[in-house]
Coordinates of N, CA, C and O in Angstrom, one line a residue:
M1 N 131.3 100.0 97.3 CA 132.1 99.5 98.3 C 131.5 98.9 99.6 O 130.4 99.8 100.0
V2 N 131.7 98.1 100.2 CA 130.9 97.4 101.1 C 131.1 98.3 102.7 O 132.3 98.7 102.8
K3 N 130.0 99.0 103.0 CA 130.1 99.8 104.2 C 129.8 98.7 105.7 O 128.8 98.1 105.9
I4 N 130.9 98.8 106.5 CA 130.6 98.1 108.1 C 130.4 98.9 108.9 O 131.3 100.0 108.9
L5 N 129.7 98.7 109.8 CA 129.6 99.6 111.2 C 130.1 99.1 112.2 O 129.4 97.4 112.3
T6 N 131.1 99.4 112.9 CA 131.5 98.5 114.0 C 131.3 99.4 115.4 O 131.4 100.7 115.5
A7 N 131.1 98.6 116.3 CA 130.8 99.3 117.9 C 131.5 98.2 118.9 O 131.2 97.4 119.2
D8 N 132.4 99.1 119.7 CA 133.4 98.6 120.7 C 133.5 99.6 121.4 O 134.3 100.7 121.1
D9 N 133.5 99.6 123.0 CA 134.1 100.6 123.7 C 135.7 100.4 124.0 O 136.1 101.4 124.7
S10 N 136.4 99.4 123.4 CA 137.9 99.4 123.9 C 138.4 100.0 122.6 O 138.1 99.7 121.3
V11 N 139.3 101.1 123.0 CA 139.8 101.7 121.7 C 140.9 100.8 120.9 O 140.8 101.1 119.6
S12 N 141.6 99.8 121.6 CA 142.5 98.7 121.0 C 141.7 97.8 119.9 O 142.2 97.6 118.9
M13 N 140.6 97.5 120.3 CA 140.1 96.6 119.6 C 139.1 97.4 118.3 O 139.1 96.9 117.4
R14 N 138.7 98.6 118.9 CA 138.3 99.5 117.8 C 139.4 99.4 116.6 O 139.0 99.5 115.6
Q15 N 140.5 99.8 116.6 CA 141.6 99.9 115.8 C 142.1 98.5 115.1 O 142.4 98.9 113.9
M16 N 142.1 97.7 116.0 CA 142.2 96.5 115.1 C 141.4 95.8 114.2 O 141.6 95.6 113.1
V17 N 140.3 96.2 114.7 CA 138.9 95.7 113.9 C 138.8 96.5 112.5 O 138.9 96.2 111.4
T18 N 139.2 98.1 112.7 CA 139.1 98.9 111.6 C 140.3 98.5 111.0 O 139.9 98.7 109.5
L19 N 141.4 98.3 111.1 CA 142.4 98.2 110.3 C 142.2 97.1 109.6 O 142.4 96.5 108.1
T20 N 141.9 95.9 110.2 CA 141.7 94.3 109.6 C 140.5 94.9 108.3 O 141.0 94.1 107.4
L21 N 139.7 95.7 108.6 CA 138.6 95.6 107.6 C 139.1 96.4 106.4 O 139.0 96.5 105.4
K22 N 139.6 97.5 106.8 CA 139.9 98.4 105.9 C 141.1 97.7 104.8 O 141.2 98.1 103.9
E23 N 141.9 96.9 105.4 CA 143.0 96.5 104.8 C 142.4 95.3 103.7 O 143.1 95.1 102.8
A24 N 141.1 94.6 104.0 CA 140.3 93.9 103.1 C 139.8 94.7 102.2 O 138.9 94.4 101.6
G25 N 139.6 96.0 102.5 CA 138.6 96.8 101.1 C 137.6 97.2 101.6 O 137.0 97.9 100.6
Y26 N 137.3 97.3 102.8 CA 135.8 97.4 103.4 C 135.7 99.2 103.9 O 136.9 99.4 104.1
D27 N 134.8 99.7 103.8 CA 134.6 100.9 104.3 C 133.8 100.7 105.7 O 133.0 100.5 106.0
V28 N 134.8 101.7 106.5 CA 134.4 101.1 108.1 C 134.2 102.3 108.7 O 134.7 103.5 108.8
K29 N 132.9 102.6 109.5 CA 132.7 103.3 110.5 C 132.8 102.6 112.0 O 132.1 101.9 112.1
S30 N 133.7 103.4 112.8 CA 133.7 102.8 114.1 C 133.2 103.4 115.2 O 133.3 104.9 115.1
C31 N 132.5 103.2 116.0 CA 131.7 103.6 117.1 C 132.2 103.3 118.4 O 132.7 102.0 118.7
C32 N 132.3 103.8 119.6 CA 132.7 103.4 120.7 C 131.4 103.0 121.9 O 131.8 102.5 122.6
D33 N 130.3 102.9 121.4 CA 129.0 102.1 122.1 C 127.7 102.2 121.2 O 127.9 102.6 119.8
G34 N 126.9 101.4 121.5 CA 125.8 101.2 121.0 C 124.9 102.1 120.7 O 124.4 102.3 119.5
Q35 N 124.7 103.3 121.5 CA 124.3 104.4 121.1 C 124.5 105.3 120.1 O 124.0 105.6 119.1
E36 N 126.1 105.3 120.2 CA 126.8 105.9 118.8 C 126.4 105.3 117.7 O 126.2 105.7 116.6
A37 N 126.6 103.9 117.7 CA 126.3 103.1 116.7 C 124.7 103.2 116.0 O 124.6 103.2 114.4
L38 N 124.2 103.4 116.8 CA 122.6 103.5 116.4 C 122.2 104.5 115.7 O 121.6 104.7 114.8
I39 N 122.9 105.7 116.1 CA 123.0 107.0 115.7 C 123.3 107.3 114.2 O 123.0 107.7 113.4
A40 N 124.6 106.4 114.1 CA 125.3 106.4 112.9 C 124.4 105.3 111.8 O 124.2 105.9 110.8
A41 N 124.1 104.3 112.4 CA 122.9 103.4 111.4 C 121.7 104.3 111.0 O 121.2 103.8 110.0
K42 N 121.4 104.9 112.0 CA 120.1 105.6 111.4 C 120.5 107.0 110.1 O 119.5 107.1 109.4
Q43 N 121.7 107.2 110.3 CA 122.1 108.4 109.3 C 122.7 107.7 108.3 O 122.4 108.2 107.2
K44 N 123.0 106.6 108.0 CA 123.4 105.9 106.6 C 123.3 104.4 106.7 O 123.2 103.9 107.9
A45 N 123.4 103.8 105.5 CA 122.9 102.5 105.7 C 124.6 101.6 105.4 O 125.0 102.1 104.6
Y46 N 124.4 100.8 106.4 CA 125.6 99.8 106.5 C 124.8 98.4 106.1 O 124.2 98.0 105.9
D47 N 126.1 97.7 105.2 CA 125.8 96.2 104.8 C 126.0 95.1 106.0 O 125.5 94.3 106.0
V48 N 126.9 95.7 107.0 CA 127.2 94.6 108.0 C 127.3 95.1 109.2 O 127.9 96.9 109.1
V49 N 127.1 95.1 110.3 CA 126.9 95.5 111.9 C 128.0 94.6 112.3 O 127.4 93.5 112.6
L50 N 128.7 95.2 113.2 CA 130.1 94.2 114.1 C 129.9 95.1 115.4 O 130.5 95.9 115.4
S51 N 129.4 94.3 116.4 CA 129.3 95.0 117.7 C 129.9 94.0 118.9 O 129.4 93.0 118.9
D52 N 130.5 94.6 119.7 CA 130.9 94.0 121.4 C 129.4 94.0 121.9 O 128.5 94.4 121.6
I53 N 129.5 93.1 123.1 CA 128.1 93.2 124.1 C 128.4 94.1 125.1 O 127.5 95.1 125.2
N54 N 129.2 94.1 125.7 CA 129.7 94.8 127.2 C 130.2 96.0 126.7 O 131.3 96.5 126.6
M55 N 129.3 97.3 126.4 CA 129.5 98.4 126.5 C 128.8 99.6 127.4 O 127.5 99.5 127.5
P56 N 129.1 100.7 127.8 CA 128.6 101.8 128.4 C 127.2 102.3 127.4 O 127.4 102.0 126.1
E57 N 126.6 103.2 128.2 CA 125.4 103.9 127.2 C 124.2 102.5 126.8 O 123.2 102.7 126.9
M58 N 124.5 101.8 125.7 CA 123.9 101.1 125.0 C 124.8 99.5 124.7 O 125.9 99.7 124.1
N59 N 124.5 98.6 125.3 CA 124.9 97.2 124.9 C 124.8 96.8 123.6 O 123.8 97.1 123.0
G60 N 125.7 95.4 123.2 CA 125.5 95.0 122.0 C 123.9 94.6 121.8 O 123.4 94.5 120.9
I61 N 123.5 93.9 122.8 CA 122.4 93.2 122.7 C 121.1 94.2 122.3 O 120.4 94.1 121.4
Q62 N 121.1 95.5 123.1 CA 120.1 96.5 123.0 C 120.5 97.2 121.8 O 119.3 97.3 121.0
L63 N 121.6 97.3 121.2 CA 121.6 97.6 119.8 C 121.1 96.8 118.8 O 120.5 97.4 117.8
V64 N 121.3 95.6 119.1 CA 120.7 94.5 117.9 C 119.3 94.7 117.7 O 118.5 94.9 116.8
K65 N 118.4 95.0 119.0 CA 116.8 95.0 119.2 C 116.9 96.4 118.5 O 115.7 96.4 117.7
E66 N 117.2 97.3 118.6 CA 116.8 98.8 118.3 C 117.1 98.6 116.9 O 116.4 99.0 115.9
L67 N 118.1 98.1 116.2 CA 118.5 98.0 114.9 C 117.5 97.0 114.2 O 117.0 97.7 113.3
R68 N 117.2 96.2 114.6 CA 116.2 95.0 114.3 C 114.5 95.9 113.8 O 113.9 95.7 113.1
K69 N 114.3 97.0 114.8 CA 113.1 97.6 114.7 C 113.1 98.6 113.5 O 112.2 98.9 113.0
L70 N 114.1 98.9 113.0 CA 114.3 99.8 111.7 C 114.5 98.7 110.5 O 114.8 98.0 110.1
P71 N 113.3 99.3 109.5 CA 113.1 98.5 108.4 C 114.4 98.4 107.3 O 114.6 97.3 107.0
S72 N 115.2 99.3 107.5 CA 116.4 99.2 106.6 C 117.5 98.0 107.2 O 118.5 98.1 106.6
Y73 N 117.2 97.8 108.2 CA 117.9 96.9 109.2 C 117.5 95.3 109.5 O 118.0 94.5 110.4
K74 N 116.5 95.2 109.0 CA 115.5 94.0 109.3 C 116.3 92.7 109.1 O 116.2 91.7 109.5
F75 N 117.2 93.0 107.9 CA 117.8 91.7 107.4 C 119.4 91.7 107.0 O 120.1 91.4 106.5
T76 N 119.9 93.1 107.6 CA 121.2 93.2 107.8 C 121.8 92.1 108.7 O 121.7 92.1 109.6
P77 N 123.2 91.7 108.1 CA 123.8 90.9 109.2 C 124.3 91.5 110.1 O 124.9 92.9 110.0
I78 N 124.3 91.1 111.4 CA 124.4 92.0 112.7 C 125.3 90.8 113.3 O 124.9 89.7 113.9
L79 N 126.6 91.0 113.3 CA 127.7 89.9 114.1 C 128.2 90.3 115.6 O 128.2 91.8 115.8
M80 N 128.3 89.6 116.7 CA 128.6 90.1 117.7 C 130.1 89.7 118.1 O 130.3 88.5 117.6
L81 N 130.7 90.7 118.3 CA 132.4 90.2 118.6 C 132.6 90.6 119.8 O 132.6 91.9 120.3
T82 N 132.9 89.4 120.6 CA 132.6 89.6 122.3 C 133.5 88.4 122.8 O 133.8 87.6 122.2
T83 N 134.0 88.9 124.0 CA 134.6 87.7 124.7 C 133.6 87.0 125.8 O 133.9 86.0 126.2
E84 N 132.3 87.2 125.5 CA 131.3 86.6 126.0 C 131.1 85.1 125.2 O 130.7 85.2 123.6
S85 N 131.5 84.1 125.6 CA 131.1 82.8 124.7 C 130.1 81.7 125.4 O 130.1 80.7 125.0
G86 N 129.7 82.1 126.5 CA 128.6 81.5 127.3 C 127.3 81.2 126.2 O 127.0 82.1 125.3
G87 N 126.8 80.1 126.6 CA 125.3 79.5 125.4 C 124.2 80.6 125.9 O 123.5 80.9 124.7
A88 N 124.4 81.1 127.4 CA 123.0 81.8 127.5 C 123.4 82.9 126.9 O 122.0 83.6 126.1
K89 N 124.5 83.6 126.9 CA 124.7 85.2 126.2 C 124.2 84.8 124.8 O 123.6 85.7 124.1
K90 N 124.6 83.9 124.1 CA 124.6 83.3 122.7 C 123.3 83.5 122.4 O 122.6 84.0 121.3
N91 N 122.4 82.9 123.0 CA 121.2 82.6 123.0 C 120.1 83.9 123.1 O 119.5 84.3 122.3
E92 N 120.9 84.6 123.9 CA 120.4 86.3 124.1 C 120.3 87.1 123.0 O 119.5 87.6 122.4
G93 N 121.6 86.8 122.5 CA 121.9 87.5 121.1 C 121.2 87.1 120.2 O 120.5 87.8 119.2
K94 N 120.7 85.8 119.6 CA 120.1 85.4 118.6 C 118.7 86.0 118.8 O 118.0 86.1 117.9
Q95 N 118.0 85.5 119.9 CA 116.8 86.1 120.1 C 116.6 87.4 119.9 O 115.7 88.2 119.4
A96 N 117.6 88.4 120.2 CA 117.7 89.9 119.8 C 117.7 90.0 118.0 O 117.2 90.9 117.9
G97 N 118.1 89.2 118.1 CA 118.1 88.9 116.2 C 119.9 88.9 115.4 O 119.8 89.5 114.4
A98 N 120.7 88.9 116.2 CA 122.2 88.5 116.1 C 122.2 87.4 115.1 O 121.5 86.6 115.0
T99 N 123.1 88.0 113.7 CA 123.1 86.8 112.7 C 124.2 85.5 113.2 O 124.1 84.5 112.8
G100 N 125.3 86.3 113.8 CA 126.4 85.4 114.2 C 127.2 85.9 115.3 O 126.9 86.8 116.0
W101 N 128.1 85.2 115.6 CA 128.8 85.2 116.9 C 130.4 85.1 117.1 O 130.8 83.8 116.3
I102 N 131.1 85.9 117.0 CA 132.7 85.7 116.8 C 133.0 86.2 118.3 O 133.1 87.1 118.8
V103 N 134.0 85.0 118.9 CA 134.8 85.4 120.1 C 136.1 86.0 119.9 O 136.8 85.5 119.2
K104 N 136.3 87.0 120.9 CA 137.5 87.8 120.8 C 138.6 86.7 121.8 O 138.1 86.1 122.8
P105 N 139.8 86.7 121.7 CA 140.5 87.4 120.3 C 140.0 86.8 119.0 O 140.0 85.4 119.1
F106 N 140.4 87.4 118.1 CA 139.7 86.9 116.6 C 141.2 87.4 115.8 O 142.0 87.7 116.2
E107 N 140.9 86.0 115.1 CA 142.1 86.1 113.8 C 141.7 86.8 112.8 O 140.4 86.5 112.2
P108 N 142.2 87.8 112.3 CA 141.9 88.9 111.3 C 141.4 87.8 110.0 O 140.5 88.4 109.5
T109 N 142.0 86.9 109.5 CA 141.5 86.1 108.3 C 140.1 85.4 108.8 O 139.3 85.5 107.9
T110 N 140.0 85.4 109.8 CA 138.6 84.3 110.3 C 137.4 85.5 110.2 O 136.2 85.4 109.6
L111 N 137.7 86.7 110.6 CA 136.9 87.9 110.7 C 136.3 88.0 109.4 O 135.2 88.1 109.1
I112 N 137.3 88.2 108.5 CA 137.1 88.5 106.9 C 136.3 87.1 106.4 O 135.4 87.4 105.4
K113 N 136.6 86.1 106.7 CA 136.0 85.2 106.0 C 134.4 85.1 106.6 O 133.3 85.0 105.4
I114 N 134.2 85.4 107.8 CA 132.6 85.5 108.3 C 132.1 86.6 107.7 O 131.0 86.6 107.6
I115 N 132.9 87.9 107.3 CA 132.2 88.9 106.7 C 131.6 88.6 105.4 O 130.7 88.8 104.8
K116 N 132.5 87.9 104.7 CA 132.3 87.4 103.3 C 131.0 86.6 103.4 O 130.3 86.6 102.2
R117 N 131.2 85.5 104.4 CA 130.3 84.5 104.4 C 128.7 85.2 104.4 O 127.5 84.9 103.8
V118 N 128.8 86.3 105.6 CA 127.3 86.8 105.8 C 126.8 88.0 104.5 O 125.7 87.9 104.4
L119 N 127.7 88.1 103.7 CA 127.5 89.3 102.5 C 126.9 88.5 101.6 O 126.5 89.1 100.5
N120 N 127.2 87.0 101.6 CA 126.8 86.1 100.3 C 125.3 85.5 100.4 O 124.8 85.5 101.7

């Protein structure tokens, strides 16, 4: 089963993402910020990471940078799921090592399509 790690400080967004992914048959670990997600990533290997950008403790860009330092996450798809749609932020995410960018609010079917695409 494909394991997906998610990080978002919004409870409702975490619930929506988790429900969408679980209904599609994925095993999901949901975290409230980048720090918690980094700890989870070090304890277990995930196939995809999905992260918000603006979070307390550790933001999504910092999380991507930290994950890319870990040998087991060098090539893992990391998607940013955020309200940020500006070019500068996207560029910052790409430079940090993000694989892709999904703007909130998202369509559940679109999210699943993107997850399937990065897994192939």
